[in-house]
Short mmCIF file of C-alpha atoms and ligand atoms in Angstrom, two decimals:
data_model
loop_
_atom_site.label_atom_id
_atom_site.label_comp_id
_atom_site.label_asym_id
_atom_site.label_seq_id
_atom_site.Cartn_x
_atom_site.Cartn_y
_atom_site.Cartn_z
CA MET A 1 -81.89 -34.69 -190.59
CA THR A 2 -81.65 -33.55 -194.41
CA THR A 3 -80.69 -35.56 -197.42
CA ARG A 4 -79.17 -34.01 -200.42
CA TYR A 5 -78.90 -35.82 -203.84
CA SER A 6 -75.42 -36.97 -203.36
CA THR A 7 -71.84 -35.73 -202.42
CA ASN A 8 -70.16 -36.37 -205.74
CA ARG A 9 -67.50 -38.08 -203.56
CA ASP A 10 -66.07 -41.51 -203.86
CA LEU A 11 -64.45 -44.07 -201.51
CA LEU A 12 -61.93 -45.89 -203.49
CA THR A 13 -59.07 -45.73 -200.85
CA PHE A 14 -58.12 -44.09 -197.73
CA ASP A 15 -56.98 -41.24 -199.80
CA ASP A 16 -60.64 -40.22 -200.07
CA LEU A 17 -60.97 -39.65 -196.35
CA SER A 18 -59.49 -37.24 -193.74
CA ALA A 19 -58.86 -38.63 -190.39
CA ALA A 20 -61.68 -36.29 -189.20
CA GLU A 21 -64.17 -37.93 -191.56
CA ILE A 22 -62.96 -41.45 -190.57
CA HIS A 23 -63.88 -40.54 -186.90
CA ARG A 24 -67.02 -39.22 -187.93
CA LEU A 25 -67.73 -42.57 -189.77
CA PHE A 26 -66.99 -44.41 -186.65
CA ARG A 27 -69.19 -42.24 -184.38
CA ARG A 28 -72.08 -42.68 -186.85
CA ALA A 29 -71.40 -46.35 -187.25
CA ALA A 30 -71.51 -46.84 -183.48
CA LEU A 31 -75.08 -44.92 -183.20
CA LEU A 32 -76.19 -47.16 -186.20
CA LYS A 33 -75.15 -50.18 -184.46
CA GLN A 34 -77.02 -49.02 -181.20
CA ALA A 35 -80.06 -48.13 -183.14
CA ARG A 36 -80.25 -51.48 -184.79
CA ARG A 37 -79.85 -53.27 -181.54
CA GLU A 38 -82.91 -51.30 -180.09
CA GLY A 39 -84.78 -52.19 -183.25
CA ARG A 40 -84.66 -48.74 -184.82
CA ASN A 41 -83.42 -48.26 -188.29
CA ASP A 42 -83.92 -44.66 -189.52
CA PRO A 43 -84.84 -44.91 -193.37
CA THR A 44 -82.18 -42.24 -194.34
CA LEU A 45 -81.84 -43.64 -197.73
CA LYS A 46 -85.55 -44.33 -198.53
CA GLY A 47 -86.01 -44.65 -202.19
CA ARG A 48 -82.42 -44.97 -203.06
CA THR A 49 -80.74 -47.76 -205.02
CA LEU A 50 -77.22 -49.26 -204.57
CA GLY A 51 -76.02 -50.91 -207.69
CA MET A 52 -73.21 -53.55 -206.67
CA ILE A 53 -71.00 -54.96 -209.38
CA PHE A 54 -69.11 -58.10 -208.64
CA GLU A 55 -66.31 -59.60 -210.79
CA LYS A 56 -65.08 -61.74 -207.73
CA PRO A 57 -67.11 -63.79 -205.28
CA SER A 58 -68.27 -62.35 -201.79
CA THR A 59 -70.07 -63.30 -198.80
CA ARG A 60 -69.51 -60.35 -196.29
CA THR A 61 -69.42 -57.49 -198.61
CA ARG A 62 -72.45 -58.63 -200.71
CA VAL A 63 -74.70 -59.30 -197.72
CA SER A 64 -73.58 -56.41 -195.46
CA PHE A 65 -74.06 -53.81 -198.39
CA GLU A 66 -77.42 -55.48 -199.46
CA THR A 67 -78.67 -55.63 -195.83
CA GLY A 68 -77.44 -52.06 -194.99
CA MET A 69 -79.32 -50.60 -197.90
CA PHE A 70 -82.31 -52.48 -197.02
CA GLU A 71 -82.08 -51.16 -193.39
CA LEU A 72 -81.63 -47.77 -194.57
CA GLY A 73 -85.00 -47.87 -196.51
CA GLY A 74 -83.25 -48.26 -199.83
CA GLN A 75 -82.61 -51.26 -202.00
CA ALA A 76 -79.46 -53.06 -203.48
CA LEU A 77 -79.09 -54.63 -206.99
CA PHE A 78 -76.59 -57.53 -207.08
CA LEU A 79 -74.99 -57.27 -210.52
CA SER A 80 -72.74 -60.23 -211.24
CA SER A 81 -70.41 -59.24 -214.04
CA GLN A 82 -71.16 -62.51 -215.82
CA GLU A 83 -74.77 -61.73 -215.98
CA ILE A 84 -74.53 -58.15 -217.15
CA GLN A 85 -73.18 -56.98 -220.50
CA LEU A 86 -69.84 -56.03 -218.72
CA GLY A 87 -68.98 -59.81 -218.79
CA ARG A 88 -69.45 -59.74 -222.51
CA GLY A 89 -67.16 -56.90 -223.22
CA GLU A 90 -69.30 -53.69 -222.98
CA GLU A 91 -66.88 -51.02 -221.83
CA LEU A 92 -66.74 -50.00 -218.23
CA SER A 93 -66.96 -46.43 -218.89
CA ASP A 94 -70.25 -47.07 -220.83
CA SER A 95 -71.59 -49.09 -217.90
CA ALA A 96 -70.67 -46.54 -215.49
CA ARG A 97 -72.48 -43.94 -217.41
CA VAL A 98 -75.67 -46.07 -217.88
CA LEU A 99 -75.80 -47.32 -214.45
CA SER A 100 -75.54 -43.72 -213.23
CA ARG A 101 -78.95 -43.20 -214.93
CA TYR A 102 -80.72 -45.71 -212.88
CA VAL A 103 -78.94 -46.01 -209.41
CA ASP A 104 -77.85 -43.52 -206.82
CA ILE A 105 -74.49 -45.01 -205.72
CA ILE A 106 -72.33 -47.82 -207.10
CA MET A 107 -70.17 -50.43 -205.25
CA VAL A 108 -67.60 -52.22 -207.31
CA ARG A 109 -65.60 -55.42 -206.48
CA THR A 110 -63.00 -56.08 -209.35
CA PHE A 111 -59.44 -57.12 -210.13
CA ALA A 112 -57.23 -54.18 -211.40
CA HIS A 113 -57.58 -51.12 -209.19
CA GLN A 114 -57.57 -48.94 -212.44
CA LYS A 115 -61.12 -50.33 -213.14
CA VAL A 116 -62.49 -48.91 -209.99
CA GLN A 117 -60.82 -45.71 -210.87
CA THR A 118 -62.40 -45.77 -214.41
CA MET A 119 -65.86 -46.52 -212.96
CA ALA A 120 -65.51 -43.29 -210.61
CA GLU A 121 -64.31 -41.42 -213.46
CA TYR A 122 -67.21 -42.01 -215.53
CA ALA A 123 -70.05 -42.51 -213.07
CA SER A 124 -71.99 -39.32 -212.19
CA VAL A 125 -73.02 -40.97 -208.90
CA PRO A 126 -70.52 -41.89 -205.84
CA VAL A 127 -68.44 -44.98 -206.31
CA ILE A 128 -67.41 -47.32 -203.40
CA ASN A 129 -64.51 -49.82 -203.73
CA GLY A 130 -65.70 -53.08 -202.50
CA LEU A 131 -62.23 -54.70 -202.90
CA SER A 132 -59.71 -54.57 -205.86
CA ASP A 133 -56.35 -56.23 -206.30
CA ASP A 134 -54.83 -53.21 -204.45
CA PHE A 135 -57.13 -52.12 -201.75
CA HIS A 136 -59.89 -53.14 -199.52
CA PRO A 137 -60.85 -49.90 -197.53
CA CYS A 138 -64.36 -51.04 -196.26
CA GLN A 139 -62.84 -54.03 -194.49
CA VAL A 140 -60.00 -51.94 -192.93
CA LEU A 141 -62.39 -49.31 -191.74
CA ALA A 142 -64.48 -52.04 -190.17
CA ASP A 143 -61.30 -53.39 -188.64
CA LEU A 144 -60.32 -50.01 -187.21
CA LEU A 145 -63.74 -49.40 -185.71
CA THR A 146 -63.55 -53.00 -184.00
CA PHE A 147 -60.28 -52.14 -182.62
CA GLU A 148 -61.52 -48.87 -181.08
CA GLU A 149 -64.66 -50.50 -179.83
CA HIS A 150 -62.64 -52.99 -177.83
CA ARG A 151 -59.47 -51.02 -176.91
CA GLY A 152 -60.05 -47.39 -177.46
CA PRO A 153 -58.09 -44.96 -180.03
CA ILE A 154 -55.74 -47.00 -182.21
CA ALA A 155 -53.38 -43.83 -182.51
CA GLY A 156 -50.02 -44.73 -180.90
CA LYS A 157 -50.71 -48.42 -180.73
CA LYS A 158 -48.59 -51.13 -182.44
CA VAL A 159 -50.43 -53.32 -185.19
CA ALA A 160 -48.53 -56.29 -186.68
CA TRP A 161 -49.33 -57.46 -190.21
CA ILE A 162 -48.18 -61.07 -190.70
CA GLY A 163 -48.04 -62.52 -194.36
CA ASP A 164 -48.83 -61.05 -197.73
CA GLY A 165 -48.34 -57.47 -198.71
CA ASN A 166 -51.71 -57.65 -200.47
CA ASN A 167 -54.83 -55.43 -200.89
CA MET A 168 -55.61 -55.62 -197.14
CA ALA A 169 -52.00 -54.77 -196.29
CA ASN A 170 -52.11 -51.67 -198.62
CA SER A 171 -55.22 -50.35 -196.90
CA TRP A 172 -53.64 -50.96 -193.29
CA ILE A 173 -50.65 -49.02 -194.54
CA GLN A 174 -52.89 -46.16 -195.61
CA GLY A 175 -54.83 -46.34 -192.40
CA ALA A 176 -51.62 -46.10 -190.42
CA ALA A 177 -50.63 -42.87 -192.17
CA LYS A 178 -54.10 -41.38 -191.64
CA LEU A 179 -54.62 -42.42 -187.87
CA GLY A 180 -51.10 -42.38 -186.57
CA PHE A 181 -50.25 -45.72 -185.39
CA ASP A 182 -47.36 -47.93 -185.52
CA LEU A 183 -47.72 -50.73 -188.30
CA VAL A 184 -45.16 -53.42 -188.76
CA LEU A 185 -45.61 -55.84 -191.59
CA ALA A 186 -43.70 -59.15 -191.77
CA CYS A 187 -43.67 -60.31 -195.23
CA PRO A 188 -41.62 -63.09 -197.03
CA ALA A 189 -39.18 -61.93 -199.64
CA GLY A 190 -41.02 -61.05 -202.95
CA TYR A 191 -44.43 -60.48 -201.35
CA GLU A 192 -43.90 -57.16 -199.53
CA PRO A 193 -46.51 -54.40 -200.15
CA HIS A 194 -46.18 -51.98 -203.01
CA ALA A 195 -42.88 -50.03 -202.69
CA GLU A 196 -44.02 -46.57 -204.02
CA LEU A 197 -47.35 -46.67 -201.91
CA LEU A 198 -45.16 -47.65 -198.73
CA ALA A 199 -42.56 -44.86 -199.40
CA HIS A 200 -45.43 -42.43 -199.90
CA CYS A 201 -47.37 -43.48 -196.64
CA GLN A 202 -44.10 -43.82 -194.46
CA ARG A 203 -43.68 -40.00 -195.38
CA GLU A 204 -47.28 -39.23 -194.55
CA ALA A 205 -47.09 -41.31 -191.38
CA ILE A 206 -44.42 -39.19 -189.84
CA THR A 207 -46.50 -36.18 -189.98
CA GLY A 208 -49.18 -37.86 -188.27
CA SER A 209 -46.86 -39.44 -185.63
CA GLY A 210 -47.30 -42.98 -186.92
CA SER A 211 -44.80 -45.25 -188.58
CA ILE A 212 -44.60 -48.25 -190.96
CA ARG A 213 -41.90 -50.82 -191.37
CA VAL A 214 -41.52 -53.89 -193.27
CA VAL A 215 -39.58 -56.78 -191.68
CA ARG A 216 -38.88 -60.31 -192.61
CA ALA A 217 -39.47 -62.21 -189.34
CA PRO A 218 -43.05 -62.50 -188.06
CA ALA A 219 -41.60 -62.47 -184.39
CA ASP A 220 -40.23 -58.89 -184.93
CA ALA A 221 -43.77 -57.65 -186.05
CA ALA A 222 -45.71 -59.52 -183.43
CA SER A 223 -43.44 -58.53 -180.42
CA ASP A 224 -45.27 -56.13 -177.91
CA ALA A 225 -48.13 -55.61 -180.46
CA ASP A 226 -51.52 -54.48 -179.49
CA LEU A 227 -53.29 -56.13 -182.42
CA ILE A 228 -52.16 -58.98 -185.09
CA CYS A 229 -53.69 -59.18 -188.38
CA THR A 230 -53.38 -61.73 -191.06
CA ASP A 231 -55.05 -62.72 -194.38
CA THR A 232 -55.22 -65.55 -196.88
CA TRP A 233 -51.90 -66.49 -198.58
CA THR A 234 -53.64 -66.63 -201.81
CA SER A 235 -56.05 -63.90 -202.64
CA MET A 236 -58.84 -64.00 -205.31
CA GLY A 237 -57.28 -64.16 -208.81
CA GLN A 238 -53.95 -65.73 -207.56
CA GLU A 239 -55.22 -69.21 -207.53
CA ALA A 240 -52.56 -70.43 -210.07
CA GLU A 241 -49.88 -69.44 -207.75
CA GLN A 242 -51.26 -71.26 -204.83
CA GLN A 243 -48.74 -73.97 -204.44
CA ARG A 244 -45.66 -71.50 -204.71
CA ARG A 245 -47.36 -69.38 -202.08
CA GLN A 246 -47.85 -72.26 -199.70
CA VAL A 247 -44.02 -72.78 -199.57
CA ALA A 248 -43.22 -69.15 -199.44
CA PHE A 249 -45.47 -68.45 -196.51
CA ALA A 250 -44.93 -71.52 -194.60
CA ASP A 251 -43.23 -69.74 -191.74
CA TYR A 252 -45.96 -67.13 -191.53
CA CYS A 253 -48.72 -68.95 -189.67
CA VAL A 254 -50.14 -67.01 -186.87
CA ASP A 255 -50.26 -69.45 -183.95
CA ALA A 256 -50.40 -69.26 -180.08
CA ALA A 257 -46.49 -68.84 -179.66
CA LEU A 258 -46.71 -65.76 -182.06
CA MET A 259 -49.51 -64.41 -180.12
CA ARG A 260 -47.68 -64.83 -176.85
CA LEU A 261 -45.13 -62.44 -178.12
CA ALA A 262 -47.75 -59.55 -178.36
CA LYS A 263 -49.16 -57.68 -175.42
CA PRO A 264 -51.28 -59.95 -173.11
CA GLU A 265 -54.42 -57.81 -174.16
CA ALA A 266 -53.48 -58.01 -177.88
CA LEU A 267 -56.39 -58.65 -180.31
CA PHE A 268 -56.24 -60.90 -183.32
CA MET A 269 -58.03 -59.99 -186.71
CA HIS A 270 -58.63 -61.59 -189.90
CA CYS A 271 -60.90 -60.25 -192.64
CA LEU A 272 -62.18 -63.70 -193.63
CA PRO A 273 -62.44 -66.14 -195.41
CA ALA A 274 -59.91 -67.96 -193.29
CA HIS A 275 -57.97 -71.01 -193.73
CA ARG A 276 -57.40 -72.69 -190.44
CA GLY A 277 -53.88 -74.56 -190.37
CA GLU A 278 -52.41 -72.17 -192.86
CA GLU A 279 -52.22 -68.39 -192.26
CA VAL A 280 -53.74 -68.88 -188.73
CA THR A 281 -54.19 -71.91 -186.41
CA ALA A 282 -57.81 -72.86 -185.17
CA GLU A 283 -56.51 -72.09 -181.74
CA VAL A 284 -55.81 -68.51 -182.52
CA LEU A 285 -58.69 -67.97 -184.87
CA ASP A 286 -61.32 -69.57 -182.55
CA GLY A 287 -59.55 -68.42 -179.32
CA PRO A 288 -60.19 -65.61 -176.93
CA GLN A 289 -58.15 -62.92 -178.51
CA SER A 290 -59.93 -63.37 -181.77
CA VAL A 291 -62.45 -60.47 -182.68
CA ILE A 292 -63.38 -61.84 -186.18
CA TRP A 293 -66.98 -62.02 -185.75
CA ASP A 294 -66.99 -58.46 -184.61
CA GLU A 295 -65.09 -57.49 -187.55
CA ALA A 296 -67.64 -59.08 -189.98
CA GLU A 297 -70.60 -57.48 -188.21
CA ASN A 298 -68.94 -54.17 -188.29
CA ARG A 299 -68.88 -54.14 -192.00
CA LEU A 300 -72.60 -53.68 -191.92
CA HIS A 301 -72.43 -50.71 -189.50
CA ILE A 302 -69.39 -48.94 -191.03
CA GLN A 303 -70.89 -49.30 -194.58
CA LYS A 304 -74.27 -48.00 -193.44
CA ALA A 305 -72.27 -44.89 -192.33
CA ILE A 306 -70.30 -44.69 -195.58
CA LEU A 307 -73.49 -44.95 -197.81
CA GLU A 308 -75.28 -41.94 -195.76
CA TRP A 309 -72.08 -40.03 -195.90
CA LEU A 310 -71.54 -40.50 -199.89
CA MET A 311 -75.26 -39.85 -200.38
CA GLY A 312 -75.03 -36.59 -198.43
CA VAL A 313 -77.11 -37.42 -195.50
CA ASP A 314 -76.50 -34.65 -193.16
CA ILE A 315 -76.44 -36.17 -189.67
N1 CP B 401 -63.79 -59.82 -196.07
C1 CP B 401 -64.50 -59.85 -197.26
O1 CP B 401 -64.47 -58.79 -197.87
O2 CP B 401 -65.30 -60.88 -197.32
P1 CP B 401 -66.08 -61.24 -198.73
O3 CP B 401 -64.92 -61.73 -199.66
O4 CP B 401 -67.03 -62.48 -198.30
O5 CP B 401 -66.86 -60.17 -199.20
N1 NVA B 402 -56.88 -60.54 -199.80
C1 NVA B 402 -58.11 -61.36 -199.79
C2 NVA B 402 -59.13 -60.53 -199.21
C3 NVA B 402 -60.45 -61.16 -199.28
C4 NVA B 402 -61.55 -60.53 -198.49
C5 NVA B 402 -58.46 -61.39 -201.50
O1 NVA B 402 -58.25 -60.39 -202.11
O2 NVA B 402 -58.90 -62.44 -201.69
#
């Protein structure tokens, strides 16, 4: 096993990964998961530091990245934007260049996706998108890994997305184009995913033998699905729209009746945090088809694989 300084690659969206690289990350994550269960954690990132900038709250992303770096022999710095000069108006481009002189890799959770891109443009170390308003690639990689652990290759399967055409939906759309599965998103009027991204990925999906469709009725998406996914109706930063969204999404709750339209062996996923009785009933979220705790755990394993990949660990 050898370690180079870093790859000069970033993970901002699925555009930064080929299908072969995604499968390589899955294989490495599975090995890291097994090794951890056996009490073996190879210190492949010994002496390395991850800087984590958070402009939004987090439980899973923060703890999984922090624990992951520790287990790989490195350390992680939690940098709340409110407690660093970024929060007082220091330019992002300056922060990126300064941090690059101290840390080996940067993770950023922020609002406008442009900010993640600016960070990557000015940082001289790899940058990971830990969620922006438009994309959440680490979560969808963990979800895809979780599906394949339970059900084998996702290529050719039908995935239903119920609810908001948000950052998670956009990353699922990119995932479908990359890995060739059929994704049907049921979204209320006015809450569809980004039209340009959708059109681009629909074209890309055809060459990879997947498909992506947006429908109105949750039943049309759920019917015969292998996996049903949903997410909060009100994402971070949209709190002022909460009441309007509760009305718009009232018919988009994943309940037992909707799950019955899917295949009997269908799984249910939610990136969490969840709101029982809104986007999903407690019966489904806590039921036998739900794999939400595996998804949360797999954040740790896939991100360790991502960190090694971006740091040029040759495995
Ligand atoms: N799913 C997810 O990203 O959770 P956090 O907001 O807790 O990091
Ligand atoms: N769509 C949600 C995901 C949270 C992990 C949000 O952006 O708040």
